[in-house]
């Protein structure tokens, strides 16, 4: 009987610290005649940025690598349990090739490991998406709510807010800044930046709204406008907004956002 090893593909993107599938069965080959199911496997990062392999409630840090062989050691102090994985050169995927003879000196913690995977998944999405952090956390909890039964509370959004802040561009200091493409679209990849032009006075006018929001504006019973000056960053002279109100439904919607950057402080919308 020929034994088979299932491969777990790992993203080539270094920012992705968790495997794309959380339920891949890995088979540990002891010999050509026998195989042993060792459960699902996930890749992540430690707080210090080291590669981390998680399996069956145990966590291993990368000890060394030699060509296609990766040597892992249990991250628990004084525990010498080890694993060896083999990387497929063609696909970049990893498979478990052998397990060390030394057994773990401690019990596994599936719940702790699942929460760790959850946190890594949230951090990945925080870095890659613009979804509000609180909503993003709720979405991940909803997907994996079974993980949190009887477990301790997870991190508050403060930790992830700091992670998001690292990815957000700094507030521009001059008129000629470039708006990153991802900020010109909605989360559904719909156009959001309607206007970005230089004004007659030498300033710059930015108008943000999606086609969906404009449709809602045209359906509104009333349209309200409001301008603010003191709450905008120093480079901006004014933030002007349009709000739609549906009388029969009692719904108020934020529709259009206009930001004006002026070289002349006496100009306004």
CSV table of N, CA and C in Angstrom, one decimal, residues 18 46 48-49 71 93 96 139 141 154 158 182-183 227 239 261:
chain,number,residue,atom,x,y,z
A,18,UNK,N,-1.4,33.3,8.3
A,18,UNK,CA,-2.2,32.2,8.7
A,18,UNK,C,-2.6,31.4,7.4
A,46,UNK,N,4.9,34.4,15.8
A,46,UNK,CA,5.0,34.8,17.2
A,46,UNK,C,5.0,36.3,17.3
A,48,UNK,N,7.3,38.0,18.3
A,48,UNK,CA,8.6,38.5,17.9
A,48,UNK,C,8.9,38.3,16.4
A,49,UNK,N,7.8,37.8,15.7
A,49,UNK,CA,7.9,37.6,14.2
A,49,UNK,C,8.5,36.3,13.7
A,71,UNK,N,12.8,22.5,10.3
A,71,UNK,CA,12.9,21.9,11.6
A,71,UNK,C,12.2,22.7,12.6
A,93,UNK,N,4.1,24.5,-1.0
A,93,UNK,CA,3.4,24.0,0.1
A,93,UNK,C,4.3,23.2,1.0
A,96,UNK,N,4.1,17.4,6.6
A,96,UNK,CA,4.8,16.9,7.7
A,96,UNK,C,5.5,15.6,7.2
A,139,UNK,N,-17.4,39.9,12.7
A,139,UNK,CA,-17.6,38.9,11.6
A,139,UNK,C,-16.8,37.7,11.8
A,141,UNK,N,-15.8,36.5,14.8
A,141,UNK,CA,-16.4,35.8,15.9
A,141,UNK,C,-17.6,35.0,15.4
A,154,UNK,N,-11.5,37.7,24.4
A,154,UNK,CA,-10.4,37.9,23.5
A,154,UNK,C,-10.0,39.4,23.6
A,158,UNK,N,-8.7,47.6,20.8
A,158,UNK,CA,-7.6,48.6,20.9
A,158,UNK,C,-6.3,48.0,20.3
A,182,UNK,N,-6.7,52.3,-3.1
A,182,UNK,CA,-7.7,51.6,-2.3
A,182,UNK,C,-8.6,52.6,-1.6
A,183,UNK,N,-8.2,53.8,-1.4
A,183,UNK,CA,-9.1,54.8,-0.8
A,183,UNK,C,-10.0,55.6,-1.7
A,227,UNK,N,-21.4,72.4,6.8
A,227,UNK,CA,-19.9,72.6,6.7
A,227,UNK,C,-19.2,72.7,8.0
A,239,UNK,N,-14.7,70.9,5.5
A,239,UNK,CA,-15.4,69.6,5.2
A,239,UNK,C,-16.8,69.9,5.0
A,261,UNK,N,-9.1,71.8,0.0
A,261,UNK,CA,-7.7,72.2,0.4
A,261,UNK,C,-7.4,73.5,-0.3
